CSV table of C-alpha atoms in Angstrom, one decimal:
chain,number,residue,atom,x,y,z
A,10,UNK,CA,6.7,-11.5,9.8
A,11,UNK,CA,9.0,-10.6,6.9
A,12,UNK,CA,7.4,-7.9,4.7
A,13,UNK,CA,8.1,-7.1,1.1
A,14,UNK,CA,7.4,-3.4,0.6
A,15,UNK,CA,6.6,-2.7,-3.1
A,16,UNK,CA,7.3,0.9,-3.9
A,17,UNK,CA,9.9,1.2,-1.2
A,18,UNK,CA,11.4,4.4,-2.8
A,19,UNK,CA,8.1,6.3,-2.6
A,20,UNK,CA,7.4,8.7,0.3
A,21,UNK,CA,5.1,6.3,2.2
A,22,UNK,CA,7.3,3.4,1.2
A,23,UNK,CA,10.5,4.9,2.6
A,24,UNK,CA,8.8,5.7,6.0
A,25,UNK,CA,7.4,2.2,6.1
A,26,UNK,CA,10.7,0.5,5.3
A,27,UNK,CA,12.5,2.3,8.1
A,28,UNK,CA,9.7,1.7,10.6
A,29,UNK,CA,9.8,-2.0,9.8
A,30,UNK,CA,13.5,-2.1,10.0
A,31,UNK,CA,13.3,-0.8,13.5
A,32,UNK,CA,10.4,-3.0,14.5
A,33,UNK,CA,10.8,-5.8,17.1
A,34,UNK,CA,8.0,-7.8,15.4
A,35,UNK,CA,8.8,-7.7,11.7
A,36,UNK,CA,11.7,-7.6,9.2
A,37,UNK,CA,11.6,-6.0,5.8
A,38,UNK,CA,12.7,-6.5,2.3
A,39,UNK,CA,12.5,-3.3,0.1
A,40,UNK,CA,11.6,-3.7,-3.6
A,41,UNK,CA,12.9,-0.9,-5.8
A,42,UNK,CA,13.4,-0.7,-9.6
A,43,UNK,CA,16.8,0.9,-9.8
A,44,UNK,CA,20.3,-0.3,-8.7
A,45,UNK,CA,21.1,3.2,-7.4
A,46,UNK,CA,18.0,3.1,-5.1
A,47,UNK,CA,19.1,-0.4,-3.9
A,48,UNK,CA,22.6,0.7,-3.1
A,49,UNK,CA,21.3,3.6,-0.9
A,50,UNK,CA,19.1,1.2,1.1
A,51,UNK,CA,21.8,-1.4,1.5
A,52,UNK,CA,24.0,1.2,3.1
A,53,UNK,CA,21.3,1.3,5.8
A,54,UNK,CA,21.5,-2.4,6.3
A,55,UNK,CA,18.1,-3.0,4.6
A,56,UNK,CA,17.6,-6.1,2.5
A,57,UNK,CA,16.7,-5.1,-1.1
A,58,UNK,CA,15.2,-6.7,-4.2
A,59,UNK,CA,15.5,-5.0,-7.5
A,60,UNK,CA,12.4,-5.6,-9.7
A,61,UNK,CA,10.2,-3.6,-12.1
A,62,UNK,CA,6.4,-3.6,-12.0
A,63,UNK,CA,6.4,-3.2,-15.8
A,64,UNK,CA,8.2,-6.5,-16.2
A,65,UNK,CA,7.1,-10.1,-15.6
A,66,UNK,CA,5.1,-11.6,-12.7
A,67,UNK,CA,8.0,-14.0,-12.2
A,68,UNK,CA,10.4,-11.1,-11.5
A,69,UNK,CA,8.1,-9.8,-8.8
A,70,UNK,CA,7.6,-13.3,-7.4
A,71,UNK,CA,11.3,-13.7,-7.2
A,72,UNK,CA,11.6,-10.6,-5.2
A,73,UNK,CA,8.8,-11.8,-2.9
A,74,UNK,CA,10.2,-15.2,-2.1
A,75,UNK,CA,11.1,-15.7,1.5
A,76,UNK,CA,8.5,-13.1,2.7
A,77,UNK,CA,5.3,-13.6,4.7
A,78,UNK,CA,3.4,-10.5,3.6
A,79,UNK,CA,3.4,-7.9,0.8
A,80,UNK,CA,2.5,-4.2,1.1
A,81,UNK,CA,1.8,-2.5,-2.2
A,82,UNK,CA,2.5,1.2,-1.9
A,83,UNK,CA,3.8,1.9,-5.4
A,84,UNK,CA,2.5,4.6,-7.6
A,85,UNK,CA,3.3,6.1,-11.0
A,86,UNK,CA,3.6,9.6,-9.5
A,87,UNK,CA,2.1,12.9,-10.5
A,88,UNK,CA,4.7,13.7,-13.2
A,89,UNK,CA,4.0,10.7,-15.4
A,90,UNK,CA,1.3,10.2,-18.0
A,91,UNK,CA,-1.8,8.1,-17.5
A,92,UNK,CA,-0.1,5.3,-19.5
A,93,UNK,CA,2.2,4.8,-16.4
A,94,UNK,CA,-0.8,5.0,-14.1
A,95,UNK,CA,-2.3,2.1,-16.0
A,96,UNK,CA,0.9,0.1,-16.0
A,97,UNK,CA,1.9,0.7,-12.4
A,98,UNK,CA,-1.1,1.5,-10.3
A,99,UNK,CA,-3.3,-1.1,-12.0
A,100,UNK,CA,-1.3,-3.7,-13.9
A,101,UNK,CA,1.6,-3.5,-11.5
A,102,UNK,CA,-0.7,-4.0,-8.6
A,103,UNK,CA,-2.4,-7.0,-10.2
A,104,UNK,CA,1.0,-8.5,-11.2
A,105,UNK,CA,2.0,-8.2,-7.5
A,106,UNK,CA,-1.2,-10.0,-6.4
A,107,UNK,CA,-0.5,-12.8,-8.9
A,108,UNK,CA,3.1,-13.0,-7.7
A,109,UNK,CA,1.9,-13.4,-4.1
A,110,UNK,CA,-0.4,-16.2,-5.2
A,111,UNK,CA,2.5,-17.8,-7.1
A,112,UNK,CA,4.8,-18.0,-4.1
A,113,UNK,CA,2.2,-18.8,-1.5
A,114,UNK,CA,2.1,-15.4,0.3
A,115,UNK,CA,-1.3,-14.9,1.8
A,116,UNK,CA,-1.1,-11.5,3.6
A,117,UNK,CA,-1.4,-8.5,1.3
A,118,UNK,CA,-2.0,-4.9,2.2
A,119,UNK,CA,-2.9,-2.4,-0.6
A,120,UNK,CA,-2.5,1.3,-0.3
A,121,UNK,CA,-5.2,2.8,-2.3
A,122,UNK,CA,-6.9,6.3,-2.3
A,123,UNK,CA,-9.7,7.8,-0.3
A,124,UNK,CA,-13.1,7.1,-1.9
A,125,UNK,CA,-11.6,5.0,-4.7
A,126,UNK,CA,-14.5,2.6,-4.0
A,127,UNK,CA,-17.2,5.1,-5.0
A,128,UNK,CA,-17.1,6.3,-8.6
A,129,UNK,CA,-19.4,9.2,-7.9
A,130,UNK,CA,-16.8,10.8,-5.6
A,131,UNK,CA,-13.8,10.5,-7.8
A,132,UNK,CA,-11.9,13.7,-8.3
A,133,UNK,CA,-12.7,15.1,-11.7
A,134,UNK,CA,-9.1,15.8,-12.6
A,135,UNK,CA,-7.8,12.4,-11.6
A,136,UNK,CA,-10.4,10.0,-13.1
A,137,UNK,CA,-7.8,7.6,-14.7
A,138,UNK,CA,-5.9,7.4,-11.4
A,139,UNK,CA,-9.0,6.5,-9.4
A,140,UNK,CA,-10.1,4.0,-12.1
A,141,UNK,CA,-6.8,2.3,-11.7
A,142,UNK,CA,-7.1,2.1,-8.0
A,143,UNK,CA,-10.7,0.9,-8.1
A,144,UNK,CA,-10.0,-2.0,-10.4
A,145,UNK,CA,-6.7,-3.0,-8.6
A,146,UNK,CA,-8.7,-3.1,-5.3
A,147,UNK,CA,-11.4,-5.1,-6.9
A,148,UNK,CA,-8.9,-7.7,-8.2
A,149,UNK,CA,-7.4,-8.0,-4.7
A,150,UNK,CA,-10.9,-8.5,-3.2
A,151,UNK,CA,-11.6,-11.3,-5.7
A,152,UNK,CA,-8.3,-13.0,-4.9
A,153,UNK,CA,-7.7,-15.8,-2.3
A,154,UNK,CA,-5.4,-13.5,-0.4
A,155,UNK,CA,-5.9,-12.3,3.2
A,156,UNK,CA,-6.2,-8.7,2.1
A,157,UNK,CA,-6.5,-5.2,3.7
A,158,UNK,CA,-7.1,-2.2,1.5
A,159,UNK,CA,-6.2,1.1,3.1
A,160,UNK,CA,-7.5,4.2,1.4
A,161,UNK,CA,-5.7,7.3,2.9
A,162,UNK,CA,-6.9,10.8,2.4
A,163,UNK,CA,-4.6,13.6,1.1
A,164,UNK,CA,-1.1,12.8,2.1
A,165,UNK,CA,0.9,15.3,4.2
A,166,UNK,CA,4.6,15.4,5.0
A,167,UNK,CA,4.3,16.6,8.6
A,168,UNK,CA,5.0,14.4,11.6
A,169,UNK,CA,2.3,11.9,12.5
A,170,UNK,CA,0.1,12.1,15.6
A,171,UNK,CA,-0.6,8.4,15.9
A,172,UNK,CA,-4.3,9.2,15.9
A,173,UNK,CA,-6.6,8.6,13.0
A,174,UNK,CA,-10.2,8.1,11.8
A,175,UNK,CA,-10.7,4.8,10.0
A,176,UNK,CA,-14.1,3.9,8.5
A,177,UNK,CA,-15.6,2.2,5.4
A,178,UNK,CA,-16.8,5.5,4.0
A,179,UNK,CA,-15.2,8.9,4.7
A,180,UNK,CA,-15.8,11.6,2.1
A,181,UNK,CA,-12.6,13.7,2.5
A,182,UNK,CA,-9.7,14.5,4.8
A,183,UNK,CA,-5.9,14.5,5.1
A,184,UNK,CA,-3.3,12.4,6.9
A,185,UNK,CA,0.5,12.5,7.5
A,186,UNK,CA,2.3,9.8,5.6
A,187,UNK,CA,3.9,8.7,8.8
A,188,UNK,CA,0.5,7.8,10.2
A,189,UNK,CA,-0.3,5.8,7.1
A,190,UNK,CA,2.9,3.8,7.5
A,191,UNK,CA,2.1,3.2,11.1
A,192,UNK,CA,-1.4,2.1,10.3
A,193,UNK,CA,0.0,-0.4,7.7
A,194,UNK,CA,2.3,-1.9,10.3
A,195,UNK,CA,-0.5,-2.2,12.8
A,196,UNK,CA,-2.8,-3.8,10.2
A,197,UNK,CA,-0.3,-6.6,9.4
A,198,UNK,CA,-1.3,-8.6,12.4
A,199,UNK,CA,-4.6,-7.0,13.4
A,200,UNK,CA,-7.1,-9.6,12.4
A,201,UNK,CA,-10.0,-7.1,12.5
A,202,UNK,CA,-8.5,-5.6,9.3
A,203,UNK,CA,-8.4,-8.9,7.4
A,204,UNK,CA,-10.7,-8.8,4.4
A,205,UNK,CA,-11.5,-5.2,5.2
A,206,UNK,CA,-11.3,-2.0,3.0
A,207,UNK,CA,-11.4,1.4,4.7
A,208,UNK,CA,-10.8,5.1,4.3
A,209,UNK,CA,-8.2,6.7,6.6
A,210,UNK,CA,-7.7,10.3,7.7
A,211,UNK,CA,-6.3,12.1,10.7
A,212,UNK,CA,-8.5,11.9,13.8
A,213,UNK,CA,-8.6,11.6,17.6
A,214,UNK,CA,-8.4,7.8,18.1
A,215,UNK,CA,-5.1,5.9,18.5
A,216,UNK,CA,-4.3,3.8,15.5
A,217,UNK,CA,-4.5,0.5,17.4
A,218,UNK,CA,-7.9,1.3,18.8
A,219,UNK,CA,-9.2,2.7,15.5
A,220,UNK,CA,-8.5,-0.5,13.7
A,221,UNK,CA,-10.3,-2.6,16.4
A,222,UNK,CA,-13.4,-0.4,15.9
A,223,UNK,CA,-13.7,-1.0,12.2
């Protein structure tokens, strides 16, 4: 499966791109927004598409052509205003869904946020962020795509353990970014994750088994 990683310059995105590059099952195309980012990835023999989520659906569709799946792991980041949250985390995600439909890509994995599906549990200081995730996820669920929505807990930079807890409703928890990336890869072809949305934190169950228990 050839996978377009949208948000390939983000922390989860970078890990995911390298894991996919080294995978025996999949190949990868990294979507970034700047030529400088693209040049760095090309030096690592990674295929790159330069496209901006704030531009047209056609630009994203062009980046996606030739791929079999899309992983949306882009985000506006903590240091931008909520205008960028709206444009990237919500509208950028919806544009990517539309681009997938436009070019006939069915498999789509969305990286969301823990408890984004429950308004009553949104973090008070991040309400616009959670609202963006909530409605992007809703749009994906209403699409014709074969979707998986992964809602990781607080992201950590330490090495992954390969063991997680995955369930439809987990109130809180943390997880290494590496384990999020590995869960994404495992989900690509794990049919038990198709049309599923779940929270994801560190746990005691190997990723492959955890996904089969959803």
